[in-house]
PDB file of C-alpha atoms in Angstrom:
ATOM      1  CA  MET A  26     112.995 114.890  74.203  1.00 66.00           C
ATOM      2  CA  PRO A  27     114.151 115.112  77.845  1.00 74.00           C
ATOM      3  CA  ALA A  28     114.102 111.985  79.998  1.00 84.00           C
ATOM      4  CA  MET A  29     110.560 110.818  80.685  1.00 91.00           C
ATOM      5  CA  ASN A  30     109.470 108.811  83.724  1.00 95.00           C
ATOM      6  CA  GLY A  31     105.862 107.755  83.894  1.00 96.00           C
ATOM      7  CA  VAL A  32     102.995 106.131  82.035  1.00 98.00           C
ATOM      8  CA  ILE A  33     101.620 106.747  78.564  1.00 98.00           C
ATOM      9  CA  LEU A  34      98.113 105.396  78.041  1.00 98.00           C
ATOM     10  CA  ILE A  35      97.890 103.988  74.541  1.00 98.00           C
ATOM     11  CA  HIS A  36      94.688 102.996  72.763  1.00 99.00           C
ATOM     12  CA  LYS A  37      96.125 100.031  70.890  1.00 98.00           C
ATOM     13  CA  GLU A  38      94.655  99.574  67.454  1.00 97.00           C
ATOM     14  CA  LYS A  39      94.258  96.352  65.473  1.00 95.00           C
ATOM     15  CA  ALA A  40      97.235  94.763  63.701  1.00 90.00           C
ATOM     16  CA  PHE A  41      99.693  96.136  66.279  1.00 94.00           C
ATOM     17  CA  THR A  42     101.290  93.739  68.736  1.00 93.00           C
ATOM     18  CA  SER A  43     102.051  95.037  72.217  1.00 94.00           C
ATOM     19  CA  PHE A  44     105.744  94.804  71.273  1.00 94.00           C
ATOM     20  CA  ASP A  45     105.048  96.951  68.190  1.00 97.00           C
ATOM     21  CA  VAL A  46     103.515  99.626  70.423  1.00 98.00           C
ATOM     22  CA  VAL A  47     106.521  99.621  72.750  1.00 98.00           C
ATOM     23  CA  ALA A  48     108.878  99.943  69.759  1.00 98.00           C
ATOM     24  CA  VAL A  49     106.935 102.911  68.330  1.00 98.00           C
ATOM     25  CA  VAL A  50     106.781 104.671  71.713  1.00 98.00           C
ATOM     26  CA  ARG A  51     110.514 104.116  72.175  1.00 97.00           C
ATOM     27  CA  ARG A  52     111.201 105.667  68.771  1.00 97.00           C
ATOM     28  CA  LEU A  53     108.837 108.622  69.244  1.00 96.00           C
ATOM     29  CA  THR A  54     110.045 109.525  72.725  1.00 96.00           C
ATOM     30  CA  GLY A  55     113.704 108.637  72.342  1.00 94.00           C
ATOM     31  CA  GLN A  56     113.544 106.743  75.627  1.00 94.00           C
ATOM     32  CA  LYS A  57     115.541 103.528  76.022  1.00 94.00           C
ATOM     33  CA  LYS A  58     113.622 102.035  78.937  1.00 96.00           C
ATOM     34  CA  VAL A  59     110.095 101.282  77.749  1.00 97.00           C
ATOM     35  CA  GLY A  60     107.752  98.445  78.730  1.00 95.00           C
ATOM     36  CA  HIS A  61     104.065  97.638  79.114  1.00 94.00           C
ATOM     37  CA  THR A  62     101.805  96.264  81.832  1.00 90.00           C
ATOM     38  CA  GLY A  63     100.219  93.334  79.997  1.00 85.00           C
ATOM     39  CA  THR A  64     100.033  91.873  76.494  1.00 86.00           C
ATOM     40  CA  LEU A  65      97.016  92.613  74.318  1.00 90.00           C
ATOM     41  CA  ASP A  66      96.440  90.319  71.317  1.00 88.00           C
ATOM     42  CA  PRO A  67      97.228  91.832  67.888  1.00 91.00           C
ATOM     43  CA  ASN A  68      93.572  91.818  66.784  1.00 94.00           C
ATOM     44  CA  ALA A  69      92.324  93.222  70.085  1.00 96.00           C
ATOM     45  CA  THR A  70      92.065  96.941  70.762  1.00 98.00           C
ATOM     46  CA  GLY A  71      91.982  99.071  73.869  1.00 98.00           C
ATOM     47  CA  VAL A  72      93.971 100.100  76.931  1.00 98.00           C
ATOM     48  CA  LEU A  73      97.700  99.394  76.907  1.00 98.00           C
ATOM     49  CA  PRO A  74      99.587 101.293  79.637  1.00 97.00           C
ATOM     50  CA  VAL A  75     103.179 101.874  78.484  1.00 98.00           C
ATOM     51  CA  LEU A  76     105.868 102.449  81.130  1.00 97.00           C
ATOM     52  CA  LEU A  77     108.787 104.805  80.551  1.00 97.00           C
ATOM     53  CA  GLY A  78     112.055 105.327  82.398  1.00 96.00           C
ATOM     54  CA  THR A  79     111.936 104.613  86.129  1.00 95.00           C
ATOM     55  CA  ALA A  80     108.293 103.516  85.776  1.00 96.00           C
ATOM     56  CA  THR A  81     109.548 100.279  84.186  1.00 96.00           C
ATOM     57  CA  LYS A  82     110.626  99.273  87.701  1.00 94.00           C
ATOM     58  CA  ALA A  83     106.918  98.870  88.454  1.00 93.00           C
ATOM     59  CA  GLN A  84     106.328  96.061  85.944  1.00 88.00           C
ATOM     60  CA  ASP A  85     106.617  93.285  88.519  1.00 86.00           C
ATOM     61  CA  ILE A  86     104.879  95.051  91.416  1.00 90.00           C
ATOM     62  CA  ILE A  87     101.802  96.685  89.869  1.00 88.00           C
ATOM     63  CA  PRO A  88      99.105  96.296  92.544  1.00 84.00           C
ATOM     64  CA  CYS A  89      96.081  96.090  90.258  1.00 78.00           C
ATOM     65  CA  HIS A  90      96.280  93.712  87.302  1.00 81.00           C
ATOM     66  CA  ASP A  91      92.509  93.353  86.931  1.00 92.00           C
ATOM     67  CA  LYS A  92      91.051  94.189  83.538  1.00 96.00           C
ATOM     68  CA  LYS A  93      87.693  94.899  81.902  1.00 98.00           C
ATOM     69  CA  TYR A  94      86.739  93.721  78.423  1.00 99.00           C
ATOM     70  CA  ARG A  95      83.903  93.851  75.943  1.00 99.00           C
ATOM     71  CA  ALA A  96      83.914  90.801  73.679  1.00 99.00           C
ATOM     72  CA  ASP A  97      81.824  89.901  70.640  1.00 99.00           C
ATOM     73  CA  PHE A  98      81.265  86.232  69.867  1.00 99.00           C
ATOM     74  CA  ARG A  99      79.488  83.886  67.479  1.00 99.00           C
ATOM     75  CA  PHE A 100      78.323  80.332  68.001  1.00 99.00           C
ATOM     76  CA  GLY A 101      78.394  77.588  65.381  1.00 98.00           C
ATOM     77  CA  VAL A 102      82.035  77.748  64.308  1.00 98.00           C
ATOM     78  CA  ALA A 103      85.378  76.883  65.956  1.00 98.00           C
ATOM     79  CA  THR A 104      88.928  77.825  64.929  1.00 97.00           C
ATOM     80  CA  ASP A 105      92.413  76.764  65.996  1.00 95.00           C
ATOM     81  CA  THR A 106      93.002  80.171  67.645  1.00 95.00           C
ATOM     82  CA  LEU A 107      89.551  80.342  69.323  1.00 96.00           C
ATOM     83  CA  ASP A 108      88.864  83.599  67.484  1.00 97.00           C
ATOM     84  CA  ILE A 109      87.523  84.586  64.071  1.00 97.00           C
ATOM     85  CA  TRP A 110      91.034  85.133  62.657  1.00 95.00           C
ATOM     86  CA  GLY A 111      92.071  81.504  62.937  1.00 95.00           C
ATOM     87  CA  GLU A 112      91.626  78.492  60.670  1.00 95.00           C
ATOM     88  CA  VAL A 113      88.170  76.925  60.871  1.00 98.00           C
ATOM     89  CA  ILE A 114      88.409  73.438  62.406  1.00 96.00           C
ATOM     90  CA  GLU A 115      84.755  72.723  63.192  1.00 97.00           C
ATOM     91  CA  GLN A 116      81.264  73.892  62.306  1.00 97.00           C
ATOM     92  CA  LYS A 117      78.176  72.897  64.181  1.00 96.00           C
ATOM     93  CA  PRO A 118      74.486  73.841  64.052  1.00 94.00           C
ATOM     94  CA  SER A 119      73.621  76.192  66.913  1.00 97.00           C
ATOM     95  CA  ASN A 120      70.215  77.102  68.279  1.00 97.00           C
ATOM     96  CA  VAL A 121      71.157  78.548  71.645  1.00 98.00           C
ATOM     97  CA  THR A 122      68.833  81.033  73.345  1.00 98.00           C
ATOM     98  CA  ALA A 123      69.724  84.074  75.427  1.00 98.00           C
ATOM     99  CA  ASP A 124      68.117  82.462  78.479  1.00 98.00           C
ATOM    100  CA  GLU A 125      70.342  79.399  78.107  1.00 99.00           C
ATOM    101  CA  ILE A 126      73.427  81.607  77.940  1.00 99.00           C
ATOM    102  CA  GLU A 127      72.379  83.530  81.050  1.00 98.00           C
ATOM    103  CA  LYS A 128      72.054  80.284  82.991  1.00 98.00           C
ATOM    104  CA  ALA A 129      75.348  78.880  81.691  1.00 99.00           C
ATOM    105  CA  LEU A 130      77.262  82.041  82.609  1.00 99.00           C
ATOM    106  CA  ARG A 131      76.764  81.302  86.306  1.00 98.00           C
ATOM    107  CA  CYS A 132      79.423  78.600  86.056  1.00 97.00           C
ATOM    108  CA  PHE A 133      81.978  81.063  84.690  1.00 98.00           C
ATOM    109  CA  ARG A 134      81.846  83.608  87.523  1.00 98.00           C
ATOM    110  CA  GLY A 135      84.205  83.577  90.493  1.00 98.00           C
ATOM    111  CA  GLU A 136      87.339  81.440  90.582  1.00 98.00           C
ATOM    112  CA  ILE A 137      87.492  79.161  87.547  1.00 98.00           C
ATOM    113  CA  GLU A 138      90.028  76.852  85.914  1.00 96.00           C
ATOM    114  CA  GLN A 139      91.203  77.706  82.407  1.00 96.00           C
ATOM    115  CA  LEU A 140      93.390  75.805  79.972  1.00 91.00           C
ATOM    116  CA  PRO A 141      95.582  78.362  78.132  1.00 88.00           C
ATOM    117  CA  PRO A 142      94.953  78.272  74.368  1.00 88.00           C
ATOM    118  CA  MET A 143      97.700  76.896  72.144  1.00 82.00           C
ATOM    119  CA  TYR A 144      97.877  80.271  70.410  1.00 83.00           C
ATOM    120  CA  SER A 145      99.045  82.196  73.478  1.00 81.00           C
ATOM    121  CA  ALA A 146     102.252  83.613  74.948  1.00 79.00           C
ATOM    122  CA  VAL A 147     102.382  81.140  77.843  1.00 83.00           C
ATOM    123  CA  SER A 148     105.786  79.435  78.085  1.00 85.00           C
ATOM    124  CA  VAL A 149     106.118  75.647  78.213  1.00 84.00           C
ATOM    125  CA  GLY A 150     109.538  74.018  78.100  1.00 82.00           C
ATOM    126  CA  GLY A 151     111.235  77.291  77.268  1.00 82.00           C
ATOM    127  CA  LYS A 152     109.034  78.054  74.245  1.00 84.00           C
ATOM    128  CA  ARG A 153     105.849  80.061  73.776  1.00 87.00           C
ATOM    129  CA  LEU A 154     102.744  78.004  73.130  1.00 82.00           C
ATOM    130  CA  TYR A 155     102.065  79.856  69.878  1.00 84.00           C
ATOM    131  CA  GLN A 156     105.486  78.694  68.616  1.00 87.00           C
ATOM    132  CA  TYR A 157     104.475  75.066  69.119  1.00 85.00           C
ATOM    133  CA  ALA A 158     101.102  75.790  67.490  1.00 82.00           C
ATOM    134  CA  ARG A 159     102.742  77.262  64.399  1.00 88.00           C
ATOM    135  CA  GLU A 160     104.796  74.064  64.105  1.00 84.00           C
ATOM    136  CA  GLY A 161     101.553  72.074  64.157  1.00 84.00           C
ATOM    137  CA  ARG A 162     102.313  70.645  67.611  1.00 86.00           C
ATOM    138  CA  GLU A 163      99.972  70.516  70.581  1.00 85.00           C
ATOM    139  CA  VAL A 164     101.672  70.233  73.954  1.00 83.00           C
ATOM    140  CA  GLU A 165     100.359  69.421  77.398  1.00 83.00           C
ATOM    141  CA  ARG A 166      99.169  72.491  79.290  1.00 88.00           C
ATOM    142  CA  ARG A 167      98.257  72.902  82.923  1.00 90.00           C
ATOM    143  CA  PRO A 168      94.973  74.578  83.877  1.00 93.00           C
ATOM    144  CA  ARG A 169      95.301  77.956  85.550  1.00 94.00           C
ATOM    145  CA  THR A 170      93.095  79.464  88.206  1.00 96.00           C
ATOM    146  CA  VAL A 171      91.709  82.880  87.287  1.00 96.00           C
ATOM    147  CA  THR A 172      88.971  85.041  88.770  1.00 98.00           C
ATOM    148  CA  VAL A 173      85.999  86.411  86.870  1.00 98.00           C
ATOM    149  CA  TYR A 174      84.495  89.108  89.087  1.00 98.00           C
ATOM    150  CA  GLU A 175      81.701  90.064  86.713  1.00 98.00           C
ATOM    151  CA  LEU A 176      80.399  88.429  83.542  1.00 99.00           C
ATOM    152  CA  GLU A 177      77.333  89.817  81.808  1.00 99.00           C
ATOM    153  CA  LEU A 178      75.556  89.120  78.539  1.00 99.00           C
ATOM    154  CA  LEU A 179      74.978  92.546  76.980  1.00 99.00           C
ATOM    155  CA  SER A 180      73.196  91.327  73.866  1.00 99.00           C
ATOM    156  CA  PHE A 181      72.456  88.191  71.858  1.00 99.00           C
ATOM    157  CA  ASP A 182      70.846  87.777  68.430  1.00 99.00           C
ATOM    158  CA  GLU A 183      69.357  84.296  68.264  1.00 98.00           C
ATOM    159  CA  SER A 184      68.970  84.491  64.485  1.00 98.00           C
ATOM    160  CA  THR A 185      72.708  85.006  63.902  1.00 98.00           C
ATOM    161  CA  GLN A 186      73.846  83.252  67.103  1.00 99.00           C
ATOM    162  CA  SER A 187      76.075  86.216  67.903  1.00 99.00           C
ATOM    163  CA  GLY A 188      76.327  88.462  70.914  1.00 99.00           C
ATOM    164  CA  THR A 189      78.430  90.578  73.263  1.00 99.00           C
ATOM    165  CA  LEU A 190      79.820  89.872  76.725  1.00 99.00           C
ATOM    166  CA  ASP A 191      81.128  92.301  79.349  1.00 99.00           C
ATOM    167  CA  ILE A 192      83.909  90.800  81.499  1.00 99.00           C
ATOM    168  CA  TYR A 193      85.718  92.066  84.595  1.00 98.00           C
ATOM    169  CA  CYS A 194      88.492  89.615  85.412  1.00 98.00           C
ATOM    170  CA  SER A 195      91.915  88.993  86.916  1.00 95.00           C
ATOM    171  CA  ASN A 196      95.194  89.099  85.063  1.00 90.00           C
ATOM    172  CA  GLY A 197      95.872  86.057  82.876  1.00 90.00           C
ATOM    173  CA  THR A 198      92.221  85.410  81.973  1.00 95.00           C
ATOM    174  CA  TYR A 199      91.724  84.353  78.359  1.00 95.00           C
ATOM    175  CA  ILE A 200      88.477  85.742  76.990  1.00 98.00           C
ATOM    176  CA  ARG A 201      88.723  83.453  73.950  1.00 97.00           C
ATOM    177  CA  THR A 202      88.761  80.484  76.293  1.00 97.00           C
ATOM    178  CA  ILE A 203      85.699  81.699  78.200  1.00 98.00           C
ATOM    179  CA  ILE A 204      83.776  81.896  74.923  1.00 98.00           C
ATOM    180  CA  ASP A 205      84.995  78.494  73.724  1.00 98.00           C
ATOM    181  CA  ASP A 206      84.169  76.848  77.055  1.00 98.00           C
ATOM    182  CA  LEU A 207      80.800  78.607  77.220  1.00 98.00           C
ATOM    183  CA  ALA A 208      79.842  77.394  73.747  1.00 99.00           C
ATOM    184  CA  ARG A 209      80.838  73.806  74.490  1.00 98.00           C
ATOM    185  CA  SER A 210      78.897  73.857  77.758  1.00 98.00           C
ATOM    186  CA  LEU A 211      75.859  74.727  75.636  1.00 98.00           C
ATOM    187  CA  GLY A 212      76.418  71.853  73.202  1.00 98.00           C
ATOM    188  CA  THR A 213      77.889  73.923  70.401  1.00 98.00           C
ATOM    189  CA  VAL A 214      81.143  75.666  69.433  1.00 98.00           C
ATOM    190  CA  GLY A 215      82.021  79.340  69.266  1.00 98.00           C
ATOM    191  CA  VAL A 216      84.646  81.962  68.531  1.00 99.00           C
ATOM    192  CA  MET A 217      85.474  85.449  69.671  1.00 99.00           C
ATOM    193  CA  THR A 218      84.889  87.952  66.863  1.00 99.00           C
ATOM    194  CA  ASP A 219      86.107  91.162  68.513  1.00 99.00           C
ATOM    195  CA  LEU A 220      87.765  92.244  71.772  1.00 98.00           C
ATOM    196  CA  VAL A 221      88.105  95.645  73.405  1.00 99.00           C
ATOM    197  CA  ARG A 222      89.948  96.128  76.694  1.00 98.00           C
ATOM    198  CA  TYR A 223      88.268  99.191  78.137  1.00 98.00           C
ATOM    199  CA  GLU A 224      90.066  99.299  81.481  1.00 97.00           C
ATOM    200  CA  ALA A 225      93.454  98.052  82.713  1.00 95.00           C
ATOM    201  CA  CYS A 226      95.343  98.758  85.935  1.00 91.00           C
ATOM    202  CA  GLY A 227      92.635 101.269  86.837  1.00 91.00           C
ATOM    203  CA  TYR A 228      93.143 103.313  83.639  1.00 95.00           C
ATOM    204  CA  PRO A 229      89.995 103.774  81.462  1.00 97.00           C
ATOM    205  CA  LEU A 230      89.916 103.700  77.665  1.00 98.00           C
ATOM    206  CA  GLU A 231      88.672 107.317  77.605  1.00 98.00           C
ATOM    207  CA  ALA A 232      92.047 108.454  78.960  1.00 97.00           C
ATOM    208  CA  CYS A 233      94.023 106.734  76.169  1.00 98.00           C
ATOM    209  CA  MET A 234      95.313 107.971  72.833  1.00 98.00           C
ATOM    210  CA  THR A 235      96.359 106.271  69.621  1.00 98.00           C
ATOM    211  CA  LEU A 236      99.957 106.161  68.440  1.00 98.00           C
ATOM    212  CA  ASP A 237      99.129 108.769  65.775  1.00 98.00           C
ATOM    213  CA  GLU A 238      97.750 111.087  68.451  1.00 98.00           C
ATOM    214  CA  LEU A 239     100.892 110.541  70.518  1.00 98.00           C
ATOM    215  CA  ARG A 240     103.048 111.401  67.512  1.00 97.00           C
ATOM    216  CA  GLN A 241     101.109 114.625  66.893  1.00 98.00           C
ATOM    217  CA  ARG A 242     101.395 115.741  70.515  1.00 96.00           C
ATOM    218  CA  ILE A 243     105.119 115.052  70.655  1.00 95.00           C
ATOM    219  CA  ASP A 244     105.618 116.964  67.375  1.00 95.00           C
ATOM    220  CA  SER A 245     103.800 119.944  68.885  1.00 95.00           C
ATOM    221  CA  GLY A 246     105.984 119.850  72.014  1.00 92.00           C
ATOM    222  CA  ASP A 247     103.126 118.752  74.274  1.00 93.00           C
ATOM    223  CA  SER A 248     104.166 116.297  77.004  1.00 91.00           C
ATOM    224  CA  SER A 249     101.045 116.595  79.166  1.00 93.00           C
ATOM    225  CA  PHE A 250     100.064 113.066  78.105  1.00 95.00           C
ATOM    226  CA  LEU A 251     102.590 111.590  80.572  1.00 96.00           C
ATOM    227  CA  HIS A 252     100.974 110.213  83.727  1.00 97.00           C
ATOM    228  CA  SER A 253     103.026 110.090  86.912  1.00 96.00           C
ATOM    229  CA  VAL A 254     104.698 106.969  88.240  1.00 96.00           C
ATOM    230  CA  GLU A 255     102.571 107.444  91.350  1.00 96.00           C
ATOM    231  CA  SER A 256      99.380 106.988  89.301  1.00 95.00           C
ATOM    232  CA  ILE A 257     100.212 103.270  89.021  1.00 95.00           C
ATOM    233  CA  PHE A 258      99.909 102.878  92.782  1.00 96.00           C
ATOM    234  CA  MET A 259      96.782 104.853  93.660  1.00 94.00           C
ATOM    235  CA  THR A 260      95.188 101.786  95.250  1.00 92.00           C
ATOM    236  CA  TYR A 261      97.778 102.107  98.043  1.00 94.00           C
ATOM    237  CA  ASP A 262      97.196 104.522 100.919  1.00 94.00           C
ATOM    238  CA  GLU A 263      99.595 107.454 101.247  1.00 95.00           C
ATOM    239  CA  VAL A 264     101.672 108.663 104.167  1.00 96.00           C
ATOM    240  CA  VAL A 265     103.223 112.138 104.397  1.00 96.00           C
ATOM    241  CA  VAL A 266     106.562 112.438 106.198  1.00 96.00           C
ATOM    242  CA  SER A 267     108.621 115.401 107.361  1.00 96.00           C
ATOM    243  CA  ASP A 268     111.417 116.862 105.258  1.00 95.00           C
ATOM    244  CA  LYS A 269     114.035 115.304 107.537  1.00 96.00           C
ATOM    245  CA  GLN A 270     112.320 111.901 107.369  1.00 96.00           C
ATOM    246  CA  ALA A 271     111.989 112.194 103.597  1.00 95.00           C
ATOM    247  CA  HIS A 272     115.731 112.720 103.224  1.00 95.00           C
ATOM    248  CA  ARG A 273     116.489 109.742 105.466  1.00 95.00           C
ATOM    249  CA  PHE A 274     113.944 107.514 103.779  1.00 96.00           C
ATOM    250  CA  VAL A 275     115.001 107.975 100.151  1.00 93.00           C
ATOM    251  CA  ASN A 276     118.559 107.219 101.259  1.00 93.00           C
ATOM    252  CA  GLY A 277     117.466 103.801 102.468  1.00 93.00           C
ATOM    253  CA  ASN A 278     117.029 104.469 106.184  1.00 96.00           C
ATOM    254  CA  PRO A 279     113.896 102.992 107.804  1.00 96.00           C
ATOM    255  CA  LEU A 280     111.573 105.254 109.789  1.00 95.00           C
ATOM    256  CA  ASP A 281     110.123 104.459 113.189  1.00 94.00           C
ATOM    257  CA  VAL A 282     106.420 103.969 112.635  1.00 93.00           C
ATOM    258  CA  VAL A 283     105.490 105.733 115.882  1.00 91.00           C
ATOM    259  CA  ARG A 284     107.150 108.889 114.561  1.00 91.00           C
ATOM    260  CA  THR A 285     104.987 108.916 111.424  1.00 92.00           C
ATOM    261  CA  PRO A 286     101.235 109.340 110.827  1.00 91.00           C
ATOM    262  CA  LEU A 287     101.127 105.525 110.430  1.00 88.00           C
ATOM    263  CA  ARG A 288     101.314 104.850 114.158  1.00 81.00           C
ATOM    264  CA  ASP A 289      97.591 103.979 114.266  1.00 76.00           C
ATOM    265  CA  ARG A 290      97.471 101.968 111.025  1.00 74.00           C
ATOM    266  CA  ALA A 291     100.764 100.109 110.941  1.00 78.00           C
ATOM    267  CA  GLU A 292      99.576  96.781 109.557  1.00 87.00           C
ATOM    268  CA  ASP A 293     102.601  94.560 108.989  1.00 89.00           C
ATOM    269  CA  LYS A 294     103.690  94.167 105.336  1.00 93.00           C
ATOM    270  CA  LYS A 295     101.257  96.828 104.183  1.00 94.00           C
ATOM    271  CA  ILE A 296     102.579  99.021 101.359  1.00 96.00           C
ATOM    272  CA  PHE A 297     102.187 102.814 101.264  1.00 96.00           C
ATOM    273  CA  ARG A 298     102.894 105.660  98.884  1.00 97.00           C
ATOM    274  CA  VAL A 299     105.396 107.824 100.758  1.00 98.00           C
ATOM    275  CA  LYS A 300     105.209 111.572 100.045  1.00 97.00           C
ATOM    276  CA  ASP A 301     106.891 114.687 101.376  1.00 96.00           C
ATOM    277  CA  ARG A 302     105.099 117.722 102.793  1.00 96.00           C
ATOM    278  CA  GLN A 303     105.100 119.388  99.376  1.00 96.00           C
ATOM    279  CA  GLY A 304     103.089 116.470  97.985  1.00 95.00           C
ATOM    280  CA  ALA A 305     105.899 114.940  95.935  1.00 95.00           C
ATOM    281  CA  PHE A 306     105.882 111.159  95.581  1.00 97.00           C
ATOM    282  CA  LEU A 307     109.109 109.777  97.035  1.00 95.00           C
ATOM    283  CA  SER A 308     108.805 105.991  96.804  1.00 96.00           C
ATOM    284  CA  LEU A 309     106.881 103.007  98.056  1.00 97.00           C
ATOM    285  CA  GLY A 310     107.338 101.969 101.653  1.00 96.00           C
ATOM    286  CA  ILE A 311     106.416  98.774 103.471  1.00 96.00           C
ATOM    287  CA  ILE A 312     105.703  98.179 107.155  1.00 96.00           C
ATOM    288  CA  ASP A 313     108.188  95.741 108.673  1.00 94.00           C
ATOM    289  CA  GLY A 314     107.452  95.306 112.355  1.00 91.00           C
ATOM    290  CA  GLU A 315     107.964  98.682 114.033  1.00 92.00           C
ATOM    291  CA  VAL A 316     109.529 100.452 111.049  1.00 94.00           C
ATOM    292  CA  LEU A 317     108.602 101.744 107.607  1.00 96.00           C
ATOM    293  CA  LYS A 318     111.180 100.457 105.122  1.00 96.00           C
ATOM    294  CA  LEU A 319     111.926 101.468 101.563  1.00 96.00           C
ATOM    295  CA  TYR A 320     110.143  99.042  99.248  1.00 96.00           C
ATOM    296  CA  LYS A 321     110.793 100.495  95.811  1.00 94.00           C
ATOM    297  CA  HIS A 322     112.325 103.809  94.781  1.00 93.00           C
ATOM    298  CA  PHE A 323     111.594 105.413  91.429  1.00 92.00           C
TER     299      PHE A 323
END
């Protein structure tokens, strides 16, 4: 296939790691530069934006890392991985009510401190935590501050002590940890039994396709599945410049703000999507004093 620059929205299925998905996309598209916007656990499903070509330059500057999840859980059992796929390390009688959960959830909204689980990709001393865990070692971890914007109990069956949570949170939030901490705050233990990421980086699950669907569309010669590089940055305002300014700008020359439509909204260090008069996305620009400078070119 010809060179591809943009985003493919993959509905990651169970048993695939995020690395597996990248490897399959690389093979199917023939592209060398392929990455993703954020790891999704092997047993989780849902939105995994995959970056191709020049879009991989966006990995470190994606403006919206917030994510939305739907998570199933069960109280009364704990595992070493904090989910149902781990080894059971504790069982405890549980008689929690839905009302008690609703009250306890108040403490898990807003900015909270989380201790990363041992079975996670966080690096400590040059190694991933899951590598230590597989060696049977537990190492000291530092709590991280994350933000939970919304946290709702969608359902709870008191007879089975199982339910479903809806979570809207910042990047780096561990849903398994929320469930484990929630259970312990209620005097019991708990595990995550299923996880679906239904929105990431502003992309909804409904817009995604499975790897099999991607394969079928590529085989049929259909490349309409590729989203533009610009789609990653839609949370930024846009500015349209003249043809002469566009030529100067993409060649690294700053533009005087007063000579652009930004003269009335030139907030220092603010980032914009810079486009030409034909509507083509040129690059990202950033206000630096009295000029608009090239921030990242794709």
